[in-house]
Amino acid sequence: MSAEKFDVSSKAFKIDPFPTFRRMREAGAVVRVKLPFIGRTWMPTTYEWVDRVLRDHKTFVQDPRNAGKRSYAGVRWWMPRMLRVLLKNMLAKDEPDHRRLRGLVEKAFVRASVEEMRQPVVDLVESQLDLLEREADGGVVDVTRHFARPLPLAVICEMLGLPAEDRSRFAAWAEPLSNVESLFGFWRAFRGMFKVNDYLKGTIEECRRNPRPGLLSALVEVEQDGESLDDEELLSMAFLLLFAGHETTVHLLDGAIVTLLEHPEQLDRLRGDWSKVDLAVDEVLRYFSPIQVTKPRYASRDVEIDGVTIPRGDFLMPLLASANCDPAAFDDPETFDVFRTPNPHVSFGRGIHVCLGMKLAKTEVEIALALLFTRFPNLSLAKPRADLDWMQRPGTRGVRSLPVRLS
Ligand code: HEM
């Protein structure tokens, strides 16, 4: 294996990650990378190995205690109890605990179905577009701040059944969490997490007393084989849904706007047939890959990948974004083809932890793009991609702001 260093958090990488992914795959199906905050990790780089690692949940586990380690992933003795509870969510669990929690939340999801969310999402997009238009100064407006960021928060709050009037408070608490790019940012985010925690706790108690429409009440009431969620599980589930469902979708929506505006001929094809917008969103998920890696998996035994031995207890972070541009899986992978079919991208993960909210996220972004580009047919980037304010957080590809011209 090559000892080459790979930089996956610089601005240059965020602007154009393809050359780095090419070099990584050439170096091996798994490479060793040093990440800020996280330290040294193994990264599977090819489509084949990203898929295999994510599907083999017995060899590659979420809970490090199942790989011979002493503590839960990311959970430390000095952390406040609230944080320890939140970190022990379903995404951090192995079977059978994960299956039990996922079964319960899937049942609740069916009750608060995505199809029922379609009209509320259209209404939320329309009102957010009115706001975007009002905020424009000389025709220029930050589409992240006034559209791509508030919309997914509004949608997930609506789905959970949280009142609209609580949203701005909520957004203020959640904002520091989206900016965790340094240790200082992490501590600032702590305060917001305490507030969200108290708010959700109170709302869950209210849902117990007076059930209301939405996923939170459905989660309180759900029962399967005599099992239900206890208070701590409920809280960490609500927290997971809120944060997994927010930040990810912001970057997908921004990524879609940048990518479509940079490929006017592809945008024209889409304008010619909005019924295929689902294919366009899949292609942005593949080509832009807003979530570039999954959570770490721990090797539960010594395991060999492409001639490299990963010792038991070491962790791996599968590089979804590199798998998504692997020529072994996609023709002409560095080309954006708005109607690409088939498109078996891995942007929502694979295996037992595959994204629970993918249908919601896709529906929301499909509606948002169709309405945005129809209302503003002359939309254009006010700054080229290279000059945008790219986030440097490893694993996420997104911008802090996205100035556009509405006409
Ligand atoms: C663009 C939007 C989204 C992307 C790219 C995305 C991506 C992902 C990925 C890659 C995973 C797997 C992580 C891993 O295996 O370590 C995941 C899991 C998850 N996602 Fe999403 N997600 C998105 C939107 C959402 C939304 C809207 C929700 C909630 C409504 C959501 C809820 C979840 C949950 C609960 C899990 C954990 C599933 C489990 O452990 O079984 N996601 N997501």
Coordinates of N, CA and C in Angstrom, one line a residue, residues 199-378:
Y199 N -35.8 20.9 25.1 CA -37.0 21.2 24.3 C -37.6 19.9 23.9
L200 N -36.8 18.9 23.4 CA -37.4 17.7 22.9 C -38.0 16.9 24.1
K201 N -37.3 16.9 25.2 CA -37.7 16.2 26.4 C -39.1 16.7 26.8
G202 N -39.3 18.0 26.8 CA -40.6 18.6 27.2 C -41.6 18.2 26.2
T203 N -41.3 18.2 24.9 CA -42.2 17.9 23.8 C -42.7 16.5 23.9
I204 N -41.7 15.6 24.2 CA -42.1 14.2 24.3 C -43.1 13.9 25.4
E205 N -42.8 14.6 26.5 CA -43.8 14.5 27.7 C -45.2 15.0 27.3
E206 N -45.2 16.1 26.5 CA -46.5 16.6 26.1 C -47.2 15.6 25.1
C207 N -46.4 15.0 24.2 CA -47.0 14.0 23.3 C -47.5 12.8 24.1
R208 N -46.9 12.5 25.2 CA -47.5 11.4 26.0 C -48.8 11.8 26.6
R209 N -48.9 13.0 27.0 CA -50.2 13.5 27.6 C -51.2 13.7 26.6
N210 N -50.9 14.5 25.5 CA -51.8 14.8 24.4 C -51.2 14.5 23.1
P211 N -51.5 13.3 22.6 CA -50.9 12.9 21.2 C -51.3 13.9 20.2
R212 N -50.4 14.2 19.2 CA -50.6 15.1 18.1 C -50.2 14.5 16.8
P213 N -50.6 15.1 15.7 CA -50.1 14.5 14.4 C -48.6 14.6 14.3
G214 N -48.0 13.6 13.6 CA -46.5 13.7 13.4 C -45.8 12.5 14.0
L215 N -44.5 12.5 13.6 CA -43.7 11.3 13.9 C -43.3 11.2 15.4
L216 N -43.2 12.3 16.1 CA -42.8 12.2 17.5 C -43.9 11.5 18.3
S217 N -45.2 11.9 18.1 CA -46.3 11.2 18.8 C -46.3 9.7 18.3
A218 N -46.1 9.5 17.0 CA -46.1 8.1 16.5 C -45.0 7.3 17.2
L219 N -43.8 7.9 17.4 CA -42.7 7.2 18.1 C -43.1 6.9 19.6
V220 N -43.8 7.8 20.2 CA -44.2 7.6 21.6 C -45.1 6.4 21.7
E221 N -46.0 6.3 20.7 CA -47.1 5.3 20.8 C -46.7 4.0 20.2
V222 N -45.6 4.0 19.4 CA -45.4 2.7 18.6 C -45.0 1.6 19.5
E223 N -45.5 0.4 19.1 CA -45.2 -0.8 19.9 C -45.1 -1.9 18.9
Q224 N -44.1 -2.8 19.1 CA -43.9 -4.0 18.2 C -43.5 -5.2 19.1
D225 N -44.2 -6.3 18.9 CA -43.9 -7.5 19.8 C -43.8 -7.1 21.2
G226 N -44.7 -6.3 21.7 CA -44.7 -5.9 23.1 C -43.6 -4.9 23.5
E227 N -42.8 -4.5 22.5 CA -41.6 -3.6 22.8 C -42.0 -2.2 22.4
S228 N -41.5 -1.2 23.2 CA -41.7 0.2 22.8 C -40.4 0.9 23.1
L229 N -40.3 2.2 22.7 CA -39.1 3.0 23.0 C -39.1 3.5 24.4
D230 N -38.0 3.4 25.2 CA -38.0 4.1 26.5 C -37.6 5.5 26.3
D231 N -37.7 6.3 27.4 CA -37.5 7.8 27.3 C -36.1 8.1 26.7
E232 N -35.1 7.4 27.1 CA -33.8 7.8 26.5 C -33.7 7.4 25.1
E233 N -34.3 6.3 24.7 CA -34.2 5.9 23.3 C -35.0 6.8 22.4
L234 N -36.1 7.3 23.0 CA -37.0 8.2 22.2 C -36.2 9.5 22.0
L235 N -35.5 10.0 23.0 CA -34.8 11.3 22.9 C -33.7 11.1 21.9
S236 N -32.9 10.1 22.0 CA -31.8 9.9 21.0 C -32.3 9.7 19.6
M237 N -33.5 9.1 19.5 CA -34.0 8.8 18.1 C -34.5 10.2 17.5
A238 N -35.2 11.0 18.3 CA -35.7 12.3 17.8 C -34.5 13.2 17.4
F239 N -33.4 13.1 18.2 CA -32.2 13.9 18.0 C -31.6 13.4 16.7
L240 N -31.5 12.1 16.5 CA -30.9 11.5 15.3 C -31.7 12.0 14.0
L241 N -33.0 11.9 14.1 CA -33.8 12.2 13.0 C -33.6 13.7 12.6
L242 N -33.6 14.5 13.6 CA -33.5 16.0 13.4 C -32.2 16.3 12.7
F243 N -31.1 15.7 13.2 CA -29.8 16.1 12.7 C -29.4 15.4 11.5
A244 N -29.7 14.1 11.4 CA -29.4 13.3 10.2 C -30.3 13.8 9.0
G245 N -31.5 14.4 9.4 CA -32.4 14.8 8.3 C -32.2 16.2 7.9
H246 N -31.4 17.0 8.6 CA -31.2 18.4 8.3 C -30.0 18.7 7.5
E247 N -28.9 18.6 8.1 CA -27.6 19.0 7.5 C -27.3 18.4 6.2
T248 N -27.6 17.1 6.1 CA -27.4 16.3 4.9 C -28.2 16.9 3.7
T249 N -29.4 17.2 4.0 CA -30.3 17.7 2.9 C -29.9 19.1 2.4
V250 N -29.4 19.9 3.4 CA -29.0 21.3 3.0 C -27.9 21.2 2.0
H251 N -26.9 20.3 2.2 CA -25.8 20.2 1.2 C -26.2 19.5 -0.1
L252 N -27.2 18.6 0.0 CA -27.7 18.1 -1.3 C -28.4 19.1 -2.1
L253 N -29.2 20.0 -1.5 CA -29.9 21.0 -2.2 C -28.9 22.0 -2.8
D254 N -28.0 22.5 -2.0 CA -27.0 23.4 -2.5 C -26.2 22.8 -3.6
G255 N -25.8 21.5 -3.4 CA -25.0 20.8 -4.4 C -25.7 20.7 -5.7
A256 N -27.0 20.5 -5.6 CA -27.9 20.3 -6.8 C -27.9 21.7 -7.6
I257 N -28.1 22.8 -6.8 CA -28.2 24.1 -7.5 C -26.9 24.4 -8.2
V258 N -25.7 24.2 -7.5 CA -24.4 24.6 -8.1 C -24.2 23.7 -9.3
T259 N -24.4 22.4 -9.2 CA -24.1 21.5 -10.3 C -25.0 21.7 -11.5
L260 N -26.3 22.0 -11.3 CA -27.2 22.2 -12.4 C -26.8 23.6 -13.1
L261 N -26.5 24.6 -12.3 CA -26.2 25.9 -12.9 C -24.8 25.8 -13.6
E262 N -23.9 24.9 -13.2 CA -22.7 24.8 -13.9 C -22.8 23.9 -15.1
H263 N -23.9 23.3 -15.3 CA -24.1 22.4 -16.5 C -25.4 22.8 -17.2
P264 N -25.4 24.0 -17.9 CA -26.6 24.5 -18.4 C -27.3 23.6 -19.5
E265 N -26.4 22.9 -20.2 CA -27.0 22.0 -21.2 C -27.8 20.8 -20.5
Q266 N -27.3 20.4 -19.4 CA -28.0 19.3 -18.6 C -29.3 19.9 -17.9
L267 N -29.2 21.2 -17.5 CA -30.3 21.8 -16.8 C -31.4 22.0 -17.9
D268 N -31.0 22.3 -19.1 CA -32.0 22.4 -20.2 C -32.7 21.1 -20.5
R269 N -32.0 20.0 -20.4 CA -32.6 18.7 -20.6 C -33.7 18.5 -19.5
L270 N -33.3 18.8 -18.3 CA -34.2 18.7 -17.2 C -35.5 19.6 -17.3
R271 N -35.2 20.8 -17.7 CA -36.3 21.7 -17.9 C -37.3 21.2 -18.9
G272 N -36.8 20.4 -19.9 CA -37.6 19.8 -20.9 C -38.5 18.7 -20.4
D273 N -38.2 18.1 -19.2 CA -38.9 17.0 -18.7 C -38.8 16.9 -17.2
W274 N -39.6 17.7 -16.5 CA -39.5 17.7 -15.0 C -39.9 16.3 -14.4
S275 N -40.6 15.5 -15.2 CA -41.1 14.2 -14.7 C -39.9 13.3 -14.3
K276 N -38.7 13.7 -14.9 CA -37.5 12.9 -14.6 C -36.6 13.5 -13.5
V277 N -37.2 14.4 -12.7 CA -36.3 15.1 -11.7 C -35.8 14.1 -10.7
D278 N -36.4 13.0 -10.5 CA -35.9 12.0 -9.6 C -34.5 11.4 -10.0
L279 N -34.4 11.3 -11.4 CA -33.1 10.8 -11.9 C -32.0 11.9 -11.7
A280 N -32.4 13.2 -11.9 CA -31.5 14.3 -11.7 C -31.0 14.3 -10.2
V281 N -31.9 14.1 -9.3 CA -31.5 14.1 -7.9 C -30.5 13.0 -7.6
D282 N -30.8 11.8 -8.1 CA -29.9 10.7 -7.9 C -28.5 11.0 -8.5
E283 N -28.5 11.7 -9.7 CA -27.2 12.0 -10.3 C -26.4 13.0 -9.5
V284 N -27.2 13.9 -8.9 CA -26.4 14.9 -8.0 C -25.9 14.2 -6.8
L285 N -26.7 13.2 -6.2 CA -26.2 12.5 -5.1 C -25.0 11.7 -5.4
R286 N -24.9 11.2 -6.7 CA -23.7 10.5 -7.1 C -22.5 11.4 -7.4
Y287 N -22.8 12.4 -8.2 CA -21.7 13.3 -8.8 C -21.2 14.3 -7.7
F288 N -22.1 14.8 -7.0 CA -21.7 15.8 -6.0 C -21.3 15.2 -4.6
S289 N -22.1 14.1 -4.3 CA -21.8 13.3 -3.1 C -21.7 14.2 -1.8
P290 N -22.8 14.8 -1.4 CA -22.7 15.7 -0.2 C -22.1 15.0 1.1
I291 N -22.5 13.8 1.3 CA -22.0 13.0 2.4 C -20.9 12.1 1.9
Q292 N -19.7 12.4 2.1 CA -18.6 11.7 1.4 C -18.2 10.4 2.1
V293 N -18.4 10.3 3.4 CA -18.0 9.1 4.2 C -19.2 8.6 5.1
T294 N -19.1 7.4 5.5 CA -20.1 6.9 6.5 C -19.4 7.1 7.9
K295 N -20.2 6.7 8.9 CA -19.6 6.7 10.3 C -18.6 5.6 10.3
P296 N -17.7 5.6 11.3 CA -16.6 4.6 11.3 C -17.2 3.2 11.6
R297 N -16.6 2.2 11.0 CA -16.9 0.8 11.3 C -15.7 0.2 11.9
Y298 N -15.8 -0.7 12.9 CA -14.6 -1.3 13.6 C -14.5 -2.7 13.1
A299 N -13.2 -3.2 12.9 CA -13.0 -4.5 12.4 C -13.2 -5.4 13.6
S300 N -14.1 -6.4 13.6 CA -14.4 -7.3 14.7 C -13.4 -8.4 14.7
R301 N -12.6 -8.6 13.7 CA -11.5 -9.6 13.6 C -10.4 -9.0 12.6
D302 N -9.3 -9.7 12.6 CA -8.3 -9.3 11.6 C -8.9 -9.6 10.3
V303 N -8.8 -8.7 9.3 CA -9.4 -8.9 8.0 C -8.6 -8.3 6.9
E304 N -8.5 -9.1 5.8 CA -7.7 -8.6 4.7 C -8.5 -8.0 3.6
I305 N -8.1 -6.8 3.2 CA -8.7 -6.1 2.0 C -7.7 -5.8 1.0
D306 N -7.8 -6.4 -0.2 CA -6.9 -6.2 -1.3 C -5.4 -6.3 -0.8
G307 N -5.1 -7.3 -0.1 CA -3.7 -7.6 0.4 C -3.3 -6.8 1.6
V308 N -4.1 -6.0 2.2 CA -3.8 -5.2 3.4 C -4.5 -5.8 4.6
T309 N -3.8 -6.1 5.7 CA -4.5 -6.6 6.8 C -4.9 -5.5 7.8
I310 N -6.2 -5.5 8.0 CA -6.8 -4.5 9.0 C -6.9 -5.2 10.3
P311 N -6.1 -4.8 11.3 CA -6.1 -5.5 12.6 C -7.5 -5.3 13.3
R312 N -7.9 -6.3 14.1 CA -9.1 -6.2 14.9 C -9.0 -4.9 15.8
G313 N -10.2 -4.2 15.8 CA -10.3 -3.0 16.7 C -10.0 -1.7 15.9
D314 N -9.2 -1.8 14.7 CA -9.0 -0.6 13.9 C -10.3 -0.2 13.3
F315 N -10.4 1.1 13.0 CA -11.7 1.5 12.3 C -11.5 2.0 10.9
L316 N -12.6 1.8 10.1 CA -12.6 2.2 8.7 C -13.7 3.1 8.4
M317 N -13.5 4.1 7.5 CA -14.6 5.0 7.1 C -14.7 4.8 5.5
P318 N -15.7 4.0 5.1 CA -15.9 3.9 3.7 C -16.2 5.2 2.9
L319 N -15.4 5.4 1.9 CA -15.5 6.6 1.1 C -16.6 6.5 0.0
L320 N -17.8 6.9 0.4 CA -18.9 6.8 -0.5 C -18.7 7.6 -1.8
A321 N -18.1 8.8 -1.6 CA -17.9 9.7 -2.7 C -16.9 9.1 -3.8
S322 N -15.9 8.3 -3.3 CA -15.0 7.7 -4.2 C -15.6 6.5 -4.9
A323 N -16.4 5.8 -4.2 CA -17.2 4.6 -4.8 C -18.1 5.2 -5.9
N324 N -18.6 6.3 -5.7 CA -19.6 6.9 -6.6 C -18.9 7.4 -7.9
C325 N -17.6 7.5 -8.0 CA -16.9 7.9 -9.2 C -15.9 6.8 -9.6
D326 N -16.2 5.6 -9.2 CA -15.3 4.5 -9.6 C -15.7 4.0 -11.0
P327 N -14.7 4.0 -12.0 CA -15.1 3.6 -13.3 C -15.4 2.1 -13.4
A328 N -15.1 1.4 -12.4 CA -15.5 -0.1 -12.4 C -17.0 -0.2 -12.2
A329 N -17.7 0.8 -11.7 CA -19.1 0.8 -11.5 C -19.9 1.7 -12.4
F330 N -19.3 2.8 -12.9 CA -20.1 3.8 -13.6 C -19.3 4.1 -14.9
D331 N -20.1 4.2 -16.1 CA -19.5 4.7 -17.3 C -19.2 6.2 -17.2
D332 N -18.0 6.6 -17.6 CA -17.7 8.0 -17.6 C -18.1 8.7 -16.3
P333 N -17.6 8.2 -15.2 CA -18.1 8.7 -13.9 C -17.9 10.1 -13.6
E334 N -16.9 10.8 -14.2 CA -16.7 12.2 -13.9 C -17.5 13.1 -14.8
T335 N -18.5 12.6 -15.5 CA -19.4 13.4 -16.3 C -20.7 13.4 -15.6
F336 N -21.3 14.6 -15.6 CA -22.6 14.8 -15.0 C -23.7 14.6 -16.0
D337 N -24.4 13.5 -15.9 CA -25.5 13.1 -16.9 C -26.8 13.1 -16.2
V338 N -27.6 14.2 -16.4 CA -28.7 14.4 -15.5 C -29.8 13.3 -15.5
F339 N -29.8 12.5 -16.6 CA -30.8 11.4 -16.6 C -30.0 10.0 -16.6
R340 N -28.9 9.9 -15.9 CA -28.1 8.7 -15.9 C -28.9 7.5 -15.4
T341 N -29.0 6.4 -16.2 CA -29.6 5.2 -15.7 C -28.8 4.0 -16.3
P342 N -28.5 3.0 -15.5 CA -28.8 2.9 -14.1 C -27.9 3.7 -13.3
N343 N -28.2 4.0 -12.1 CA -27.4 4.8 -11.2 C -27.4 4.3 -9.8
P344 N -26.6 3.2 -9.6 CA -26.6 2.5 -8.3 C -25.7 3.2 -7.3
H345 N -25.8 4.5 -7.1 CA -24.9 5.2 -6.2 C -25.0 4.8 -4.8
V346 N -24.0 5.1 -3.9 CA -24.1 4.6 -2.5 C -24.2 5.7 -1.6
S347 N -24.8 6.9 -2.0 CA -24.8 8.1 -1.2 C -25.7 7.9 0.0
F348 N -26.6 7.0 0.0 CA -27.4 6.8 1.3 C -26.9 5.6 2.1
G349 N -25.7 5.1 1.8 CA -25.1 4.0 2.5 C -25.7 2.7 1.9
R350 N -25.4 1.6 2.6 CA -25.8 0.2 2.1 C -26.0 -0.6 3.4
G351 N -26.7 -1.7 3.2 CA -26.8 -2.7 4.3 C -27.8 -2.3 5.4
I352 N -27.6 -2.8 6.6 CA -28.6 -2.6 7.6 C -28.8 -1.1 8.1
H353 N -27.7 -0.3 7.9 CA -27.9 1.1 8.3 C -28.2 2.1 7.2
V354 N -28.7 1.5 6.0 CA -29.0 2.3 4.9 C -29.9 3.5 5.3
C355 N -29.8 4.6 4.8 CA -30.5 5.8 5.3 C -32.0 5.6 5.4
L356 N -32.5 5.9 6.5 CA -34.0 5.8 6.8 C -34.8 6.9 6.1
G357 N -34.1 8.0 5.9 CA -34.9 9.2 5.4 C -34.7 9.5 3.9
M358 N -34.2 8.5 3.2 CA -33.8 8.8 1.8 C -35.0 9.2 0.9
K359 N -36.2 8.6 1.2 CA -37.3 8.9 0.4 C -37.8 10.3 0.7
L360 N -37.7 10.7 1.9 CA -38.1 12.1 2.3 C -37.1 13.1 1.7
A361 N -35.8 12.8 1.8 CA -34.8 13.7 1.3 C -35.0 13.9 -0.2
K362 N -35.2 12.8 -0.9 CA -35.3 12.9 -2.3 C -36.5 13.7 -2.8
T363 N -37.7 13.3 -2.1 CA -38.9 14.0 -2.5 C -38.8 15.5 -2.3
E364 N -38.2 15.8 -1.1 CA -38.1 17.2 -0.8 C -37.2 18.0 -1.8
V365 N -36.1 17.4 -2.2 CA -35.2 18.1 -3.1 C -35.8 18.1 -4.5
E366 N -36.5 17.1 -4.9 CA -37.1 17.1 -6.2 C -38.1 18.2 -6.3
I367 N -39.0 18.4 -5.3 CA -40.0 19.4 -5.3 C -39.3 20.8 -5.3
A368 N -38.2 20.9 -4.4 CA -37.6 22.2 -4.3 C -36.9 22.6 -5.6
L369 N -36.3 21.7 -6.3 CA -35.6 22.1 -7.6 C -36.6 22.5 -8.6
A370 N -37.7 21.7 -8.8 CA -38.7 22.0 -9.8 C -39.3 23.4 -9.6
L371 N -39.6 23.7 -8.3 CA -40.3 25.0 -8.1 C -39.3 26.1 -8.2
L372 N -38.1 25.9 -7.7 CA -37.1 27.0 -7.7 C -36.7 27.4 -9.2
F373 N -36.4 26.4 -10.0 CA -36.0 26.7 -11.4 C -37.2 27.1 -12.3
T374 N -38.4 26.8 -11.9 CA -39.6 27.2 -12.6 C -39.9 28.7 -12.3
R375 N -39.8 29.0 -11.0 CA -40.1 30.4 -10.6 C -39.0 31.3 -11.0
F376 N -37.7 30.9 -11.0 CA -36.6 31.8 -11.5 C -35.9 31.1 -12.6
P377 N -36.4 31.3 -13.8 CA -35.8 30.6 -15.0 C -34.5 31.1 -15.4
N378 N -34.1 32.3 -14.9 CA -32.8 32.9 -15.3 C -31.8 32.8 -14.1

